[in-house]
Coordinates of C-alpha atoms in Angstrom, one line a residue:
Chain A
M59 CA -9.7 -3.1 48.2
S60 CA -9.2 -0.2 45.9
A61 CA -11.4 0.7 43.0
R62 CA -9.9 4.1 42.1
S63 CA -9.4 4.9 38.5
F64 CA -8.2 7.8 36.4
K65 CA -10.4 9.2 33.7
T66 CA -9.7 11.4 30.7
S67 CA -11.3 12.0 27.4
L68 CA -10.3 12.9 23.8
R69 CA -11.9 13.7 20.5
V70 CA -11.3 11.5 17.5
T71 CA -9.4 13.5 14.8
W72 CA -9.5 12.9 11.1
A73 CA -5.9 11.6 11.2
D74 CA -7.0 8.9 13.7
T75 CA -9.3 7.3 11.1
D76 CA -8.7 4.9 8.3
A77 CA -10.4 4.0 5.0
A78 CA -13.0 2.0 6.9
Q79 CA -14.1 5.4 8.3
V80 CA -13.4 4.3 11.8
V81 CA -10.4 4.8 14.2
H82 CA -7.5 2.7 13.1
F83 CA -7.0 -0.2 15.6
S84 CA -3.4 0.8 16.3
N85 CA -4.5 4.3 17.5
Y86 CA -6.2 2.8 20.5
F87 CA -2.7 2.0 21.8
R88 CA -1.9 5.7 21.4
F89 CA -5.1 6.6 23.2
F90 CA -4.0 4.2 26.0
E91 CA -0.6 5.8 26.3
K92 CA -2.0 9.4 26.1
A93 CA -4.3 8.5 29.1
E94 CA -1.3 7.0 30.9
E95 CA 0.7 10.2 30.4
E96 CA -2.2 12.3 31.8
F97 CA -2.6 9.8 34.7
Y98 CA 1.1 10.3 35.6
G99 CA 0.6 14.1 35.2
A100 CA -2.3 13.9 37.7
L101 CA -0.1 12.0 40.0
G102 CA 2.6 14.6 39.7
F103 CA 5.3 12.9 37.6
S104 CA 6.1 12.3 34.0
F105 CA 8.3 10.2 31.7
K106 CA 10.6 13.2 31.6
D107 CA 11.4 12.9 35.3
F108 CA 12.1 9.2 34.9
R109 CA 14.5 9.9 32.1
S110 CA 16.4 12.5 34.1
Q111 CA 16.8 9.7 36.7
G112 CA 18.2 7.4 34.1
L113 CA 15.0 5.4 33.9
W114 CA 12.9 4.1 31.0
F115 CA 9.4 2.9 31.2
P116 CA 9.2 0.6 28.1
R117 CA 6.1 -1.4 27.3
V118 CA 6.7 -5.2 27.3
E119 CA 3.1 -6.2 26.5
A120 CA 0.2 -4.5 24.8
F121 CA -3.3 -5.9 24.3
C122 CA -6.5 -4.5 23.0
Q123 CA -10.0 -6.1 22.4
Y124 CA -12.2 -4.1 20.0
K125 CA -16.0 -4.1 20.6
K126 CA -17.4 -1.3 18.6
P127 CA -15.9 1.3 16.2
A128 CA -15.3 5.0 16.9
V129 CA -15.7 7.5 14.1
F130 CA -14.4 11.0 13.4
N131 CA -15.4 13.6 16.0
D132 CA -16.6 11.1 18.6
V133 CA -15.6 12.1 22.1
L134 CA -14.1 9.1 23.9
D135 CA -13.7 8.5 27.6
V136 CA -10.6 6.6 28.5
E137 CA -10.4 5.1 32.0
V138 CA -7.1 3.9 33.5
T139 CA -6.8 1.4 36.3
V140 CA -3.8 -0.1 38.0
E141 CA -4.4 -3.8 37.5
E142 CA -1.2 -5.2 39.0
L143 CA 1.6 -3.4 40.7
R144 CA 5.0 -5.1 41.3
D145 CA 8.3 -3.6 42.4
K146 CA 9.6 -3.3 38.9
S147 CA 6.5 -3.3 36.7
V148 CA 3.0 -2.3 36.5
R149 CA 0.0 -3.5 34.4
L150 CA -2.3 -0.7 33.5
G151 CA -5.9 -1.5 32.3
F152 CA -7.7 0.7 29.9
T153 CA -11.3 1.1 28.7
V154 CA -12.4 3.3 25.9
S155 CA -16.1 4.3 25.7
N156 CA -18.2 6.6 23.6
K157 CA -18.9 9.6 25.9
E158 CA -22.3 10.3 24.3
T159 CA -23.7 6.8 24.2
G160 CA -21.7 5.2 27.0
D161 CA -21.0 2.2 24.8
L162 CA -17.8 0.3 25.6
L163 CA -15.6 0.5 22.4
A164 CA -12.4 -1.2 23.4
S165 CA -10.5 -2.5 26.5
G166 CA -7.0 -3.6 27.0
Y167 CA -3.8 -3.3 28.9
L168 CA -0.2 -2.3 28.9
V169 CA 2.6 -4.0 30.9
I170 CA 5.3 -1.5 31.7
V171 CA 8.7 -2.2 33.2
A172 CA 11.0 0.3 35.0
V173 CA 14.4 -0.1 33.3
D174 CA 17.8 1.3 34.4
R175 CA 19.1 2.7 31.1
Q176 CA 22.8 2.3 32.1
K177 CA 22.5 -1.3 33.2
G178 CA 19.9 -2.1 30.6
R179 CA 17.8 -4.1 32.9
A180 CA 14.7 -4.0 35.1
T181 CA 15.0 -2.1 38.3
R182 CA 12.7 -1.1 41.2
M183 CA 10.6 1.9 40.3
P184 CA 11.2 5.0 42.5
A185 CA 9.5 4.7 45.9
E186 CA 7.4 7.8 45.3
V187 CA 6.1 6.5 42.0
F188 CA 5.4 3.1 43.6
E189 CA 3.4 4.6 46.4
K190 CA 1.3 6.8 44.2
L191 CA 0.5 3.9 41.9
K192 CA -0.3 1.8 44.9
S193 CA -3.1 4.0 46.0
Y194 CA -4.8 3.0 42.7
A195 CA -3.8 -0.6 42.6
K196 CA -6.3 -3.5 42.5
Q197 CA -3.5 -5.9 43.3
V198 CA 0.0 -5.4 44.7
L199 CA 2.2 -8.4 44.0
Chain B
M161 CA 0.6 -30.4 9.7
S162 CA 1.4 -27.2 8.1
A163 CA 4.4 -25.0 9.0
R164 CA 4.1 -22.6 6.0
S165 CA 4.6 -18.9 6.7
F166 CA 4.9 -15.7 4.8
K167 CA 7.9 -13.5 5.2
T168 CA 8.5 -9.9 4.3
S169 CA 10.8 -7.1 5.6
L170 CA 10.8 -3.4 6.1
R171 CA 13.3 -0.7 7.1
V172 CA 12.6 1.4 10.2
T173 CA 12.0 5.0 9.2
W174 CA 12.6 8.1 11.4
A175 CA 8.9 8.6 11.7
D176 CA 8.6 5.2 13.3
T177 CA 10.8 6.1 16.2
D178 CA 10.0 8.0 19.5
A179 CA 12.0 10.0 22.0
A180 CA 13.4 6.8 23.5
Q181 CA 15.1 6.5 20.1
V182 CA 13.4 3.2 19.4
V183 CA 10.4 2.2 17.4
H184 CA 7.2 3.3 19.2
F185 CA 5.4 0.3 20.5
S186 CA 2.2 1.1 18.6
N187 CA 4.0 0.9 15.3
Y188 CA 4.6 -2.8 15.6
F189 CA 0.8 -3.2 15.0
R190 CA 1.3 -1.2 11.8
F191 CA 4.1 -3.5 10.9
F192 CA 1.9 -6.5 11.6
E193 CA -0.9 -5.1 9.4
K194 CA 1.6 -4.2 6.6
A195 CA 2.8 -7.7 6.6
E196 CA -0.8 -9.0 6.6
E197 CA -1.5 -6.8 3.5
E198 CA 1.5 -8.2 1.7
F199 CA 0.6 -11.7 2.7
Y200 CA -2.9 -11.2 1.1
G201 CA -1.2 -9.7 -1.9
A202 CA 0.9 -12.8 -2.3
L203 CA -2.2 -15.0 -2.0
G204 CA -3.8 -12.9 -4.7
F205 CA -6.4 -10.8 -2.8
S206 CA -6.7 -7.6 -0.9
F207 CA -8.9 -5.6 1.5
K208 CA -10.1 -3.8 -1.6
D209 CA -11.6 -6.9 -3.1
F210 CA -13.3 -7.7 0.2
R211 CA -14.8 -4.2 0.3
S212 CA -16.2 -4.5 -3.2
Q213 CA -17.9 -7.7 -2.0
G214 CA -19.4 -5.8 1.0
L215 CA -17.0 -7.3 3.4
W216 CA -14.9 -5.8 6.2
F217 CA -12.0 -7.5 7.9
P218 CA -11.9 -5.6 11.2
R219 CA -9.5 -6.6 14.0
V220 CA -11.2 -7.8 17.2
E221 CA -8.0 -8.5 19.2
A222 CA -4.5 -7.2 18.9
F223 CA -1.6 -8.4 21.1
C224 CA 2.2 -7.8 21.1
Q225 CA 5.0 -8.8 23.4
Y226 CA 8.2 -6.7 23.1
K227 CA 11.6 -8.3 23.7
K228 CA 14.2 -6.0 22.3
P229 CA 14.0 -2.5 20.7
A230 CA 14.5 -1.7 17.1
V231 CA 16.2 1.6 16.1
F232 CA 16.2 3.8 13.1
N233 CA 17.3 2.2 9.8
D234 CA 17.2 -1.4 11.2
V235 CA 15.9 -3.8 8.6
L236 CA 13.2 -5.9 10.2
D237 CA 12.0 -9.3 9.1
V238 CA 8.3 -9.9 9.7
E239 CA 6.9 -13.4 9.6
V240 CA 3.2 -14.2 9.3
T241 CA 1.6 -17.5 10.3
V242 CA -2.1 -18.6 10.3
E243 CA -2.4 -19.7 13.9
E244 CA -6.1 -20.5 13.9
L245 CA -8.6 -20.5 11.0
R246 CA -12.3 -20.5 11.5
D247 CA -15.2 -20.0 9.1
K248 CA -15.7 -16.4 10.1
S249 CA -12.4 -15.4 11.6
V250 CA -8.7 -15.9 11.5
R251 CA -5.9 -15.5 14.0
L252 CA -2.7 -14.4 12.4
G253 CA 0.6 -14.7 14.3
F254 CA 3.5 -12.3 13.8
T255 CA 7.2 -12.2 14.7
V256 CA 9.5 -9.3 14.1
S257 CA 13.2 -9.9 14.1
N258 CA 16.3 -7.9 13.3
K259 CA 17.4 -9.0 9.9
E260 CA 21.1 -8.5 10.6
T261 CA 21.4 -10.0 14.1
G262 CA 18.5 -12.5 13.8
D263 CA 17.3 -11.3 17.3
L264 CA 13.6 -11.7 18.0
L265 CA 12.3 -8.2 18.8
A266 CA 8.6 -8.7 19.1
S267 CA 5.8 -11.3 18.6
G268 CA 2.1 -11.1 18.7
Y269 CA -1.2 -11.7 16.9
L270 CA -4.3 -10.2 15.4
V271 CA -7.7 -11.8 15.4
I272 CA -9.6 -10.7 12.4
V273 CA -13.3 -11.3 11.6
A274 CA -15.1 -11.2 8.3
V275 CA -18.0 -8.9 8.6
D276 CA -21.0 -8.3 6.3
R277 CA -21.1 -4.5 6.1
Q278 CA -24.8 -4.4 5.3
K279 CA -25.9 -6.7 8.1
G280 CA -23.2 -5.5 10.4
R281 CA -22.3 -8.9 11.7
A282 CA -19.8 -11.7 11.3
T283 CA -20.1 -13.8 8.1
R284 CA -18.3 -16.7 6.5
M285 CA -15.2 -15.5 4.6
P286 CA -15.3 -16.1 0.9
A287 CA -14.4 -19.8 0.0
E288 CA -11.4 -18.8 -2.0
V289 CA -10.0 -16.8 0.8
F290 CA -10.6 -19.6 3.3
E291 CA -9.0 -22.1 1.1
K292 CA -5.9 -20.0 0.6
L293 CA -5.5 -19.3 4.2
K294 CA -6.1 -23.0 5.0
S295 CA -2.9 -23.9 3.1
Y296 CA -1.0 -21.9 5.7
A297 CA -3.1 -22.8 8.8
K298 CA -1.6 -24.5 11.8
Q299 CA -5.1 -25.2 13.1
V300 CA -8.5 -25.2 11.4
L301 CA -11.4 -25.0 13.9
Chain C
M134 CA 23.6 21.1 -15.6
S135 CA 22.6 18.1 -13.6
A136 CA 19.3 16.2 -14.0
R137 CA 20.1 13.3 -11.8
S138 CA 17.4 12.1 -9.4
F139 CA 16.8 9.3 -7.0
K140 CA 13.8 7.1 -7.3
T141 CA 12.1 4.7 -4.9
S142 CA 8.6 3.4 -4.5
L143 CA 6.2 2.3 -1.7
R144 CA 2.8 0.7 -1.4
V145 CA 0.0 2.6 0.4
T146 CA -0.9 0.7 3.6
W147 CA -4.3 0.8 5.4
A148 CA -2.8 2.9 8.2
D149 CA -1.8 5.5 5.6
T150 CA -5.4 6.2 4.7
D151 CA -8.1 8.3 6.4
A152 CA -11.9 8.4 6.4
A153 CA -12.0 10.0 3.0
Q154 CA -10.5 6.7 1.9
V155 CA -7.4 8.3 0.5
V156 CA -3.9 8.8 1.9
H157 CA -4.0 11.4 4.7
F158 CA -2.2 14.6 3.5
S159 CA 0.3 14.5 6.4
N160 CA 1.6 11.1 5.3
Y161 CA 3.1 12.5 2.1
F162 CA 5.6 14.2 4.3
R163 CA 6.5 10.8 5.7
F164 CA 6.8 9.5 2.2
F165 CA 9.1 12.4 1.4
E166 CA 11.3 11.6 4.4
K167 CA 11.3 7.9 3.7
A168 CA 12.5 8.6 0.2
E169 CA 15.1 11.0 1.6
E170 CA 16.4 8.2 4.0
E171 CA 16.7 5.8 1.1
F172 CA 18.4 8.4 -1.0
Y173 CA 21.0 8.9 1.7
G174 CA 21.3 5.1 2.0
A175 CA 22.0 4.9 -1.7
L176 CA 24.7 7.6 -1.3
G177 CA 26.2 5.6 1.5
F178 CA 25.3 7.6 4.6
S179 CA 22.5 7.9 7.1
F180 CA 21.0 10.1 9.8
K181 CA 22.7 7.7 12.2
D182 CA 26.2 8.6 11.0
F183 CA 25.3 12.3 11.3
R184 CA 24.3 11.8 14.9
S185 CA 27.5 10.0 15.8
Q186 CA 29.3 13.1 14.5
G187 CA 27.1 15.4 16.7
L188 CA 25.0 16.6 13.7
W189 CA 21.3 16.9 13.3
F190 CA 19.5 17.4 10.0
P191 CA 16.3 19.1 11.1
R192 CA 13.7 20.3 8.6
V193 CA 13.1 24.0 8.6
E194 CA 10.5 24.1 5.9
A195 CA 8.1 21.6 4.5
F196 CA 5.7 22.1 1.6
C197 CA 3.4 19.9 -0.5
Q198 CA 0.9 20.5 -3.2
Y199 CA -1.7 17.8 -3.7
K200 CA -3.0 17.0 -7.2
K201 CA -4.8 13.7 -7.1
P202 CA -5.5 11.2 -4.2
A203 CA -3.8 7.9 -3.6
V204 CA -5.8 5.0 -2.3
F205 CA -5.0 1.8 -0.3
N206 CA -2.7 -0.6 -2.1
D207 CA -1.6 1.9 -4.7
V208 CA 2.1 1.7 -5.5
L209 CA 3.6 5.1 -5.5
D210 CA 6.8 6.3 -7.2
V211 CA 8.7 8.9 -5.2
E212 CA 11.4 10.9 -7.0
V213 CA 13.9 13.0 -5.1
T214 CA 15.9 15.8 -6.6
V215 CA 18.5 18.2 -5.0
E216 CA 16.9 21.5 -5.8
E217 CA 19.4 23.8 -4.0
L218 CA 22.5 22.9 -2.2
R219 CA 24.3 25.3 0.2
D220 CA 27.1 24.8 2.6
K221 CA 24.8 24.4 5.5
S222 CA 21.5 23.4 4.0
V223 CA 19.8 21.6 1.2
R224 CA 16.4 21.8 -0.4
L225 CA 15.2 18.5 -1.6
G226 CA 12.3 18.3 -4.1
F227 CA 9.9 15.4 -4.2
T228 CA 7.3 14.1 -6.6
V229 CA 4.9 11.3 -5.8
S230 CA 3.2 9.5 -8.8
N231 CA 1.0 6.6 -9.2
K232 CA 3.2 3.8 -10.6
E233 CA 0.4 2.2 -12.6
T234 CA -1.1 5.3 -14.2
G235 CA 1.9 7.6 -14.1
D236 CA -0.3 10.3 -12.8
L237 CA 1.4 13.0 -10.7
L238 CA -0.3 12.9 -7.2
A239 CA 1.7 15.4 -5.2
S240 CA 4.9 17.4 -5.3
G241 CA 6.8 19.4 -2.7
Y242 CA 10.0 20.0 -0.9
L243 CA 11.9 19.9 2.4
V244 CA 14.5 22.4 3.4
I245 CA 17.0 20.7 5.7
V246 CA 19.8 22.3 7.7
A247 CA 22.9 20.7 9.2
V248 CA 23.0 21.6 12.9
D249 CA 25.8 21.2 15.4
R250 CA 24.0 19.7 18.3
Q251 CA 26.5 21.0 20.9
K252 CA 26.4 24.6 19.7
G253 CA 22.8 24.4 18.7
R254 CA 23.3 26.2 15.4
A255 CA 23.7 25.7 11.7
T256 CA 27.1 24.3 10.6
R257 CA 28.7 23.2 7.3
M258 CA 27.6 19.7 6.3
P259 CA 30.5 17.1 6.2
A260 CA 32.5 17.5 3.0
E261 CA 31.7 13.9 1.9
V262 CA 28.0 14.5 2.2
F263 CA 28.2 17.8 0.4
E264 CA 30.1 16.3 -2.5
K265 CA 27.7 13.4 -2.9
L266 CA 24.7 15.7 -2.8
K267 CA 26.5 18.0 -5.3
S268 CA 26.5 15.3 -7.9
Y269 CA 22.7 15.5 -7.9
A270 CA 22.3 19.2 -7.4
K271 CA 20.4 21.4 -9.9
Q272 CA 21.8 24.5 -8.2
V273 CA 24.8 25.0 -5.8
L274 CA 24.6 28.3 -4.0
Chain D
M269 CA -10.3 44.6 8.8
S270 CA -10.7 41.6 10.9
A271 CA -8.1 40.2 13.2
R272 CA -10.2 37.5 14.8
S273 CA -8.5 34.2 15.4
F274 CA -9.4 30.8 17.0
K275 CA -7.1 29.4 19.7
T276 CA -6.7 26.0 21.1
S277 CA -4.0 24.0 22.8
L278 CA -2.7 20.5 23.1
R279 CA -0.1 18.6 25.0
V280 CA 2.7 16.7 23.1
T281 CA 2.4 13.0 23.6
W282 CA 5.2 10.4 23.5
A283 CA 3.9 9.1 20.2
D284 CA 4.3 12.6 18.6
T285 CA 8.1 12.6 19.2
D286 CA 10.9 11.0 17.1
A287 CA 14.4 9.9 17.8
A288 CA 15.7 13.5 17.8
Q289 CA 13.5 13.7 21.0
V290 CA 11.4 16.4 19.5
V291 CA 8.0 16.4 17.8
H292 CA 8.3 14.9 14.3
F293 CA 7.9 17.6 11.7
S294 CA 5.0 15.8 10.0
N295 CA 3.0 16.0 13.2
Y296 CA 2.6 19.8 13.0
F297 CA 0.3 19.2 10.1
R298 CA -1.8 17.0 12.3
F299 CA -1.8 19.7 14.9
F300 CA -2.9 22.2 12.3
E301 CA -5.8 19.9 11.2
K302 CA -6.8 19.2 14.8
A303 CA -7.0 23.0 15.4
E304 CA -9.0 23.3 12.2
E305 CA -11.4 20.7 13.3
E306 CA -11.9 22.4 16.7
F307 CA -12.3 25.8 14.9
Y308 CA -15.1 24.3 12.8
G309 CA -16.6 22.8 15.9
A310 CA -16.6 26.2 17.6
L311 CA -18.3 27.6 14.5
G312 CA -20.9 24.9 14.7
F313 CA -20.1 22.6 11.8
S314 CA -17.8 19.6 11.1
F315 CA -16.3 17.6 8.2
K316 CA -19.1 15.1 9.0
D317 CA -21.9 17.6 8.0
F318 CA -20.0 18.4 4.8
R319 CA -19.9 14.7 4.0
S320 CA -23.6 14.2 4.5
Q321 CA -24.0 17.0 1.9
G322 CA -21.8 15.2 -0.5
L323 CA -18.9 17.6 0.1
W324 CA -15.2 17.0 0.7
F325 CA -12.8 19.5 2.1
P326 CA -9.5 18.2 0.7
R327 CA -6.2 20.0 1.3
V328 CA -4.5 21.2 -1.9
E329 CA -1.5 22.8 -0.3
A330 CA 0.3 22.4 3.0
F331 CA 3.2 24.4 4.3
C332 CA 5.1 24.7 7.6
Q333 CA 8.2 26.6 8.7
Y334 CA 9.9 25.3 11.8
K335 CA 11.6 27.7 14.2
K336 CA 12.1 25.8 17.5
P337 CA 11.5 22.3 18.6
A338 CA 8.7 21.0 20.9
V339 CA 9.4 18.2 23.3
F340 CA 7.4 15.6 25.1
N341 CA 4.8 17.0 27.5
D342 CA 5.1 20.6 26.2
V343 CA 1.7 22.3 26.0
L344 CA 1.3 24.0 22.7
D345 CA -1.0 26.9 21.7
V346 CA -2.3 26.6 18.2
E347 CA -3.8 29.7 16.6
V348 CA -5.9 29.6 13.5
T349 CA -6.6 32.5 11.2
V350 CA -8.6 32.7 8.0
E351 CA -5.9 34.2 5.7
E352 CA -7.8 34.1 2.4
L353 CA -11.4 33.2 1.8
R354 CA -12.7 32.5 -1.7
D355 CA -16.0 31.1 -2.9
K356 CA -14.6 27.6 -3.3
S357 CA -11.5 27.6 -1.1
V358 CA -10.0 28.9 2.0
R359 CA -6.4 29.4 3.2
L360 CA -6.1 28.9 6.9
G361 CA -3.0 30.1 8.7
F362 CA -1.6 28.4 11.8
T363 CA 1.0 29.3 14.4
V364 CA 2.2 26.9 17.1
S365 CA 3.8 28.3 20.3
N366 CA 5.0 27.0 23.5
K367 CA 2.4 27.9 26.1
E368 CA 4.8 28.3 28.9
T369 CA 7.6 30.3 27.2
G370 CA 5.4 31.9 24.5
D371 CA 8.1 31.0 21.9
L372 CA 6.9 30.7 18.4
L373 CA 7.7 27.1 17.3
A374 CA 6.2 26.8 13.9
S375 CA 3.9 28.6 11.5
G376 CA 2.3 27.5 8.2
Y377 CA -0.9 27.2 6.3
L378 CA -3.3 24.8 4.6
V379 CA -5.3 25.6 1.4
I380 CA -8.5 23.7 1.5
V381 CA -11.0 23.4 -1.4
A382 CA -14.7 22.5 -1.2
V383 CA -15.3 19.6 -3.6
D384 CA -18.5 18.1 -4.9
R385 CA -17.8 14.4 -4.4
Q386 CA -20.3 13.3 -7.2
K387 CA -18.9 15.6 -9.8
G388 CA -15.3 15.4 -8.5
R389 CA -14.7 19.1 -8.8
A390 CA -14.5 22.3 -6.8
T391 CA -17.8 23.8 -5.8
R392 CA -18.9 26.8 -3.8
M393 CA -18.9 26.1 -0.1
P394 CA -22.3 26.2 1.7
A395 CA -23.4 29.8 2.4
E396 CA -23.5 29.2 6.1
V397 CA -19.9 28.0 6.2
F398 CA -18.8 30.9 4.0
E399 CA -20.5 33.5 6.2
K400 CA -19.0 32.0 9.4
L401 CA -15.5 31.9 7.9
K402 CA -16.0 35.4 6.6
S403 CA -16.3 36.8 10.1
Y404 CA -12.7 35.6 10.7
A405 CA -11.3 36.4 7.2
K406 CA -8.3 38.8 6.8
Q407 CA -9.1 38.8 3.0
V408 CA -12.1 37.8 1.0
L409 CA -11.3 37.3 -2.7

């Protein structure tokens, strides 16, 4: 039973905000993906490596629930968990909290599929990637 | 039993794309919101009016499922439906299709709550807004 | 002496704004590029065609001067002029005005170079593209 | 004769890129502003403080020259200099380089004016802000 997670943080920039003076809801998905990229970096691989192997990692589902707003200059903690790991796909969970107050601001997930670019269809992810994600996985299906 | 929907379209710009040479997944949420804004415009109101009444319309949930990619210069049809209407919130459904091929590219929803800015909590939406949305609603709860 | 220009318009979306409740300054460059794309479309070509010919059209300079802010839902007129045309590059001028008031909001330019992707260096733009841009050019150098 | 500068760095995210598989030109302006925000943070103030004093710091000019592209996952060094300081405005210079290769990718500037929101016109910047910027200024006019 694994409870490992990856944590990173970021500071809200002016360009992240909208006229409600809070972070635009679409930007949480960019925060999710940025955290995902850093998670992969920490595991020792990147989208770039996948591409050189003829792999894409497109998102097939994206979801976010918004609890409290973030404003300019807030430092946000983003936590990544591997909610469900399958041979050809992974569901990553994300929470975004205010670093100072600890308040949960948003939570959500991305479902990502390994795709063979040539064939244009889902394929097993590389064994090395699968094994590394597995060490974080709550569920392997 | 209502089946009314609102339709608009947009052309994919270079800035909408990412290094996979397709529209970045987060931008579909911007397409959803742009269609929502035009839907309100067609109904005769806007976020601006809400604000002048001390109302916000923050998103509390956002979801999208991706079927096929869109590329630069594609013209996309975006259809908006009122999936569930409540006194204080509305769930809008969205589909994005390729205008030329008719292919469904993505579908999803936004759950939006009317919020009294002063009190900082959910409030009934203005009667006029409710009535107009009702004429499109699949479900009134 | 040519004074031809291309005109298009767009509506400011919520995602275009920032916490100052005006359009974020970086988005004017996206408005410029969107107008450029539509200008090319009106001339009968697109970035896509260039790419299939092994051409890129990267920007080498971008400039904007801001006069007055634009707010959510404003309709903006964007005018494109061909300020300087050379064999391998073009300088497009842009003005952004408020459609309703006619007020000039911003003006600027982009310098764009035709690049042979294989060789990685500047190249003559296709004759057909050059001729079409020429019919709009204030100056051919 | 001061040559002080502020340096920060950032990693290119997938969302920063476009279909040319390089960072979209408009995003350099966001990198500039992010570096500006961190520069102010290092000096001990922020846009937020300005706002609470009824001040805006809108951009009146933005310029960037592009030398070489940046790609996904590149780490970029951004250097900020105070090129010209006046009572009511400041011109910040920026360079963006590839951290690994040291290559200069882009350079440019932002001209920023202190604006009294109530009166809607340029005003002297707070003495404390002016003094701190002065310690970095190449030119005080």
